[in-house]
Short mmCIF file of C-alpha atoms and ligand atoms in Angstrom, two decimals:
data_model
loop_
_atom_site.label_atom_id
_atom_site.label_comp_id
_atom_site.label_asym_id
_atom_site.label_seq_id
_atom_site.Cartn_x
_atom_site.Cartn_y
_atom_site.Cartn_z
CA MET A 1 10.60 4.16 11.38
CA ALA A 2 13.36 5.42 13.64
CA LEU A 3 10.97 7.36 15.50
CA SER A 4 8.15 4.89 16.15
CA TRP A 5 11.06 2.59 17.25
CA HIS A 6 12.25 5.01 19.54
CA LEU A 7 8.79 6.01 20.92
CA SER A 8 7.89 2.48 21.64
CA PHE A 9 11.05 2.02 23.50
CA VAL A 10 10.46 4.98 25.47
CA LEU A 11 7.13 3.66 26.17
CA VAL A 12 8.17 0.13 27.33
CA TRP A 13 11.28 1.76 29.52
CA ASN A 14 8.37 3.89 31.17
CA PHE A 15 5.97 1.00 31.75
CA LEU A 16 8.71 -1.23 33.32
CA GLY A 17 10.61 1.84 35.01
CA ALA A 18 7.21 2.92 36.74
CA SER A 19 5.75 -0.26 37.55
CA ALA A 20 7.55 -3.35 38.92
CA ALA A 21 9.45 -3.08 42.19
CA ILE A 22 12.59 -4.59 43.59
CA PHE A 23 12.47 -5.98 46.90
CA THR A 24 15.63 -6.64 49.13
CA LEU A 25 15.46 -8.82 52.03
CA GLN A 26 18.17 -8.31 54.41
CA ASN A 27 19.04 -10.38 57.40
CA LYS A 28 20.30 -8.48 60.19
CA CYS A 29 19.58 -11.01 62.85
CA PRO A 30 22.44 -12.82 64.39
CA HIS A 31 21.03 -16.30 63.14
CA THR A 32 19.68 -17.84 59.93
CA ILE A 33 16.31 -17.22 58.69
CA TRP A 34 14.05 -18.44 56.14
CA PRO A 35 12.04 -15.79 54.19
CA ALA A 36 8.73 -16.83 52.94
CA THR A 37 6.27 -15.00 50.39
CA LEU A 38 2.74 -15.69 49.73
CA SER A 39 0.80 -13.87 46.70
CA GLY A 40 -2.51 -12.12 46.69
CA ALA A 41 -5.17 -14.00 44.82
CA GLY A 42 -4.23 -14.24 40.90
CA LYS A 43 -0.81 -12.71 41.55
CA PRO A 44 2.42 -14.69 40.67
CA LEU A 45 4.48 -16.31 43.22
CA LEU A 46 7.81 -14.89 43.64
CA VAL A 47 10.87 -17.12 44.35
CA ASN A 48 8.88 -20.20 44.56
CA GLY A 49 7.60 -18.99 48.09
CA GLY A 50 10.73 -19.10 50.32
CA PHE A 51 14.15 -19.81 50.82
CA GLN A 52 17.50 -19.76 53.42
CA LEU A 53 18.97 -16.38 54.13
CA GLY A 54 22.20 -16.47 56.54
CA PRO A 55 23.21 -13.72 58.92
CA ALA A 56 24.09 -10.53 57.05
CA GLN A 57 22.93 -11.77 53.90
CA ALA A 58 20.51 -10.15 51.38
CA ALA A 59 18.56 -11.30 48.38
CA THR A 60 16.55 -9.32 45.77
CA ILE A 61 13.16 -10.21 44.51
CA ASN A 62 11.78 -8.83 41.36
CA ALA A 63 7.99 -8.15 41.56
CA PRO A 64 5.81 -7.57 38.40
CA ALA A 65 3.75 -4.62 38.12
CA GLY A 66 0.40 -4.77 40.05
CA TRP A 67 1.81 -7.62 42.32
CA SER A 68 0.38 -7.92 45.80
CA GLY A 69 1.18 -10.12 48.76
CA ARG A 70 3.20 -10.73 52.00
CA PHE A 71 6.63 -11.65 53.18
CA TRP A 72 7.55 -13.05 56.60
CA ALA A 73 10.44 -15.19 58.01
CA ARG A 74 10.66 -18.49 59.39
CA THR A 75 12.85 -19.18 62.33
CA GLY A 76 14.39 -22.28 63.97
CA CYS A 77 14.23 -24.47 60.54
CA THR A 78 15.65 -27.60 59.52
CA PHE A 79 15.53 -28.96 56.25
CA ASP A 80 16.75 -31.92 54.40
CA GLN A 81 18.41 -32.28 50.98
CA SER A 82 15.07 -32.43 49.44
CA GLY A 83 13.82 -29.21 51.44
CA LYS A 84 11.51 -30.92 53.69
CA GLY A 85 11.44 -30.40 57.40
CA SER A 86 10.00 -28.04 60.18
CA CYS A 87 10.25 -24.71 61.46
CA ALA A 88 9.96 -23.28 65.04
CA THR A 89 7.84 -20.42 63.59
CA GLY A 90 6.28 -19.61 60.40
CA ASP A 91 6.10 -23.08 58.98
CA CYS A 92 4.42 -23.52 55.56
CA GLY A 93 3.72 -27.39 55.98
CA GLY A 94 7.31 -28.45 56.48
CA ILE A 95 8.71 -27.20 53.03
CA LEU A 96 11.45 -24.83 52.14
CA GLN A 97 10.01 -23.33 49.23
CA CYS A 98 6.21 -22.41 50.50
CA ASN A 99 5.05 -22.51 46.93
CA GLY A 100 1.82 -20.67 47.54
CA ALA A 101 1.21 -22.06 51.01
CA GLY A 102 0.91 -19.60 54.13
CA GLY A 103 2.62 -19.68 57.35
CA ILE A 104 1.63 -20.92 60.65
CA PRO A 105 0.92 -17.82 62.78
CA PRO A 106 2.26 -15.98 64.70
CA VAL A 107 4.31 -14.35 62.45
CA SER A 108 5.20 -10.48 61.70
CA LEU A 109 4.16 -9.51 58.18
CA ALA A 110 5.35 -7.03 55.78
CA GLU A 111 2.32 -6.46 53.32
CA PHE A 112 2.31 -4.97 49.72
CA THR A 113 -0.16 -3.74 47.17
CA LEU A 114 1.70 -2.25 44.14
CA ASN A 115 0.29 0.06 41.77
CA SER A 116 -3.03 0.45 42.93
CA PRO A 117 -2.48 3.27 41.65
CA GLN A 118 0.09 3.84 44.32
CA ASP A 119 1.88 1.28 46.55
CA PHE A 120 0.27 0.51 49.62
CA TYR A 121 2.31 -1.34 52.51
CA ASP A 122 2.30 -1.94 56.14
CA VAL A 123 3.77 -4.10 58.84
CA SER A 124 0.96 -6.17 60.30
CA LEU A 125 1.12 -7.98 64.04
CA VAL A 126 -2.53 -8.82 63.89
CA ASP A 127 -1.95 -12.31 64.38
CA GLY A 128 1.08 -12.06 66.46
CA PHE A 129 5.19 -11.25 66.24
CA ASN A 130 7.76 -13.58 65.71
CA LEU A 131 10.84 -11.49 64.54
CA PRO A 132 11.55 -7.42 64.26
CA ILE A 133 10.32 -6.64 60.43
CA SER A 134 10.86 -3.14 58.95
CA ILE A 135 10.12 -1.66 55.41
CA PHE A 136 12.17 0.97 53.84
CA PRO A 137 10.89 2.43 50.38
CA SER A 138 13.77 3.73 48.29
CA GLY A 139 13.67 5.87 45.24
CA GLY A 140 9.88 6.54 45.24
CA THR A 141 7.77 9.86 45.31
CA GLY A 142 4.93 10.70 47.58
CA ASN A 143 4.63 10.15 51.40
CA CYS A 144 6.97 6.85 51.34
CA ARG A 145 7.38 6.66 54.97
CA SER A 146 9.73 3.98 56.68
CA VAL A 147 7.52 1.39 58.81
CA ILE A 148 9.96 0.31 61.45
CA CYS A 149 9.18 -2.57 64.01
CA LYS A 150 12.68 -3.31 65.61
CA ALA A 151 11.49 -3.95 69.25
CA ASP A 152 11.86 -7.54 70.44
CA LEU A 153 8.07 -8.23 71.40
CA ILE A 154 9.00 -11.65 72.55
CA ARG A 155 10.62 -10.06 75.79
CA VAL A 156 7.43 -8.19 76.60
CA CYS A 157 4.93 -10.74 75.48
CA PRO A 158 2.54 -11.54 78.42
CA PRO A 159 3.15 -15.39 79.66
CA GLU A 160 -0.51 -16.25 78.30
CA LEU A 161 0.47 -15.12 74.60
CA VAL A 162 3.94 -16.75 74.64
CA VAL A 163 5.00 -19.49 72.04
CA VAL A 164 7.56 -21.71 73.31
CA GLY A 165 9.61 -23.78 70.85
CA GLY A 166 10.58 -27.41 70.94
CA ASN A 167 13.86 -26.27 73.10
CA GLY A 168 11.91 -24.40 75.62
CA GLU A 169 12.95 -21.07 74.31
CA ARG A 170 10.53 -18.33 73.74
CA VAL A 171 10.16 -18.05 69.92
CA ALA A 172 6.81 -15.99 69.32
CA CYS A 173 4.23 -13.87 70.73
CA LYS A 174 0.77 -14.66 69.96
CA SER A 175 -1.89 -11.55 69.26
CA ALA A 176 -4.57 -11.94 71.67
CA CYS A 177 -6.98 -12.47 68.70
CA LEU A 178 -5.10 -15.28 67.96
CA ALA A 179 -4.64 -16.62 71.58
CA PHE A 180 -8.09 -16.13 72.86
CA ARG A 181 -10.37 -16.03 69.39
CA GLN A 182 -12.87 -13.43 70.89
CA PRO A 183 -14.63 -10.63 68.88
CA GLN A 184 -13.25 -7.68 71.24
CA TYR A 185 -9.83 -8.96 70.15
CA CYS A 186 -10.37 -9.93 66.64
CA CYS A 187 -13.07 -7.28 65.56
CA THR A 188 -15.41 -9.97 64.66
CA GLY A 189 -19.33 -10.22 65.27
CA ALA A 190 -21.03 -7.04 66.72
CA ILE A 191 -17.81 -4.99 66.71
CA ASN A 192 -16.93 -5.67 63.23
CA SER A 193 -15.85 -2.16 62.30
CA PRO A 194 -13.38 0.39 63.02
CA THR A 195 -15.81 2.52 65.27
CA THR A 196 -16.74 -0.23 67.42
CA CYS A 197 -13.40 -2.17 67.57
CA LYS A 198 -11.19 -0.76 70.13
CA PRO A 199 -7.38 -1.45 71.16
CA THR A 200 -7.37 -3.63 74.13
CA ASN A 201 -4.75 -3.97 76.99
CA TYR A 202 -3.08 -6.75 74.83
CA SER A 203 -2.93 -4.57 71.34
CA GLN A 204 -1.36 -1.71 73.23
CA ILE A 205 1.73 -3.86 74.36
CA PHE A 206 2.17 -4.35 70.56
CA LYS A 207 1.51 -0.70 69.69
CA ARG A 208 3.99 0.52 72.29
CA ALA A 209 6.46 -1.63 71.00
CA CYS A 210 5.72 -1.02 67.16
CA PRO A 211 3.90 2.19 66.94
CA THR A 212 3.62 2.17 63.07
CA ALA A 213 2.60 -1.37 62.65
CA TYR A 214 -0.93 -2.74 62.88
CA SER A 215 -1.61 -4.15 66.37
CA TYR A 216 -5.18 -5.29 65.84
CA PRO A 217 -7.44 -5.70 62.65
CA PHE A 218 -9.00 -1.88 62.90
CA ASP A 219 -5.97 -0.27 64.14
CA ASP A 220 -5.99 3.35 63.27
CA ARG A 221 -2.25 3.99 62.23
CA THR A 222 -0.66 7.55 62.26
CA GLY A 223 -0.78 7.96 58.45
CA THR A 224 -1.54 5.62 55.46
CA PHE A 225 1.73 4.14 53.94
CA THR A 226 1.65 4.86 50.32
CA CYS A 227 4.65 5.48 47.50
CA THR A 228 4.85 5.47 43.72
CA GLY A 229 7.58 3.98 41.90
CA ALA A 230 9.59 2.69 44.70
CA ASN A 231 11.73 -0.26 45.53
CA TYR A 232 11.53 -1.48 49.02
CA VAL A 233 14.11 -2.92 51.52
CA ILE A 234 12.67 -5.43 53.90
CA THR A 235 14.77 -5.72 57.05
CA TYR A 236 14.52 -8.62 59.76
CA CYS A 237 15.89 -7.70 62.79
C1 NAG B 1 -6.17 -7.81 79.91
O1 NAG B 1 -7.26 -7.48 80.51
C2 NAG B 1 -8.03 -8.89 80.75
C3 NAG B 1 -9.30 -8.54 81.05
O2 NAG B 1 -9.53 -7.47 81.79
C4 NAG B 1 -7.05 -9.34 81.85
O3 NAG B 1 -7.92 -10.62 82.36
C5 NAG B 1 -5.70 -9.85 81.44
O4 NAG B 1 -5.06 -10.02 82.64
C6 NAG B 1 -5.24 -8.36 81.12
N1 NAG B 1 -3.76 -8.72 80.77
C7 NAG B 1 -2.95 -7.86 80.58
C8 NAG B 1 -1.64 -8.21 80.03
O5 NAG B 1 -2.81 -6.90 81.04
#
């Protein structure tokens, strides 16, 4: 009896310890942001999809084993008491808690697939950029490299890709795919493969600023980002 209780305790502890992950979202920007998350098909929604995070604040989010999904952050938002409003970037239908709705691109993305059987993660600028975003694994085993995209891509954004906010300020940078919807930028049509879809003069601007992020759909990054049993810090700015 005592032994079997002990055994199941150890099994449950191992299961929990090896599987679920804790995400810590840190706002290092000098302004408030509104982090948001969308889960993969069939995966549970975390933190109702979004919340507000002031400068120097952090929030922790528990993700269950096998979770997949993405994080981004909205900027320039105003919400009323009921959580309705709008954002200059990353808006998810004008609500504070995105609740399963995606964000309007361009947004910088941190993407995760946990326990498959390792965790896979990346930063994607495939649709564009709105905020610097980095991923720091902690406590895991394996490769576990940090993915750092701290450059301000809005400053080096070509004029034809710039998104201007309501107050005339530059708020985001579209990818060439998002801006022009052409096969050579989106890797669609006849060039829908890693061998045929090449970097372009636009994707190279993103790549120079953030070498470990995806800069176009079939970008070959230096190494695959995998880790096992880690928690993850996601830093904005
Ligand atoms: C990229 O190349 C296209 C096509 O050659 C050209 O029209 C465009 O001006 C270039 N843009 C930049 C930012 O170099």
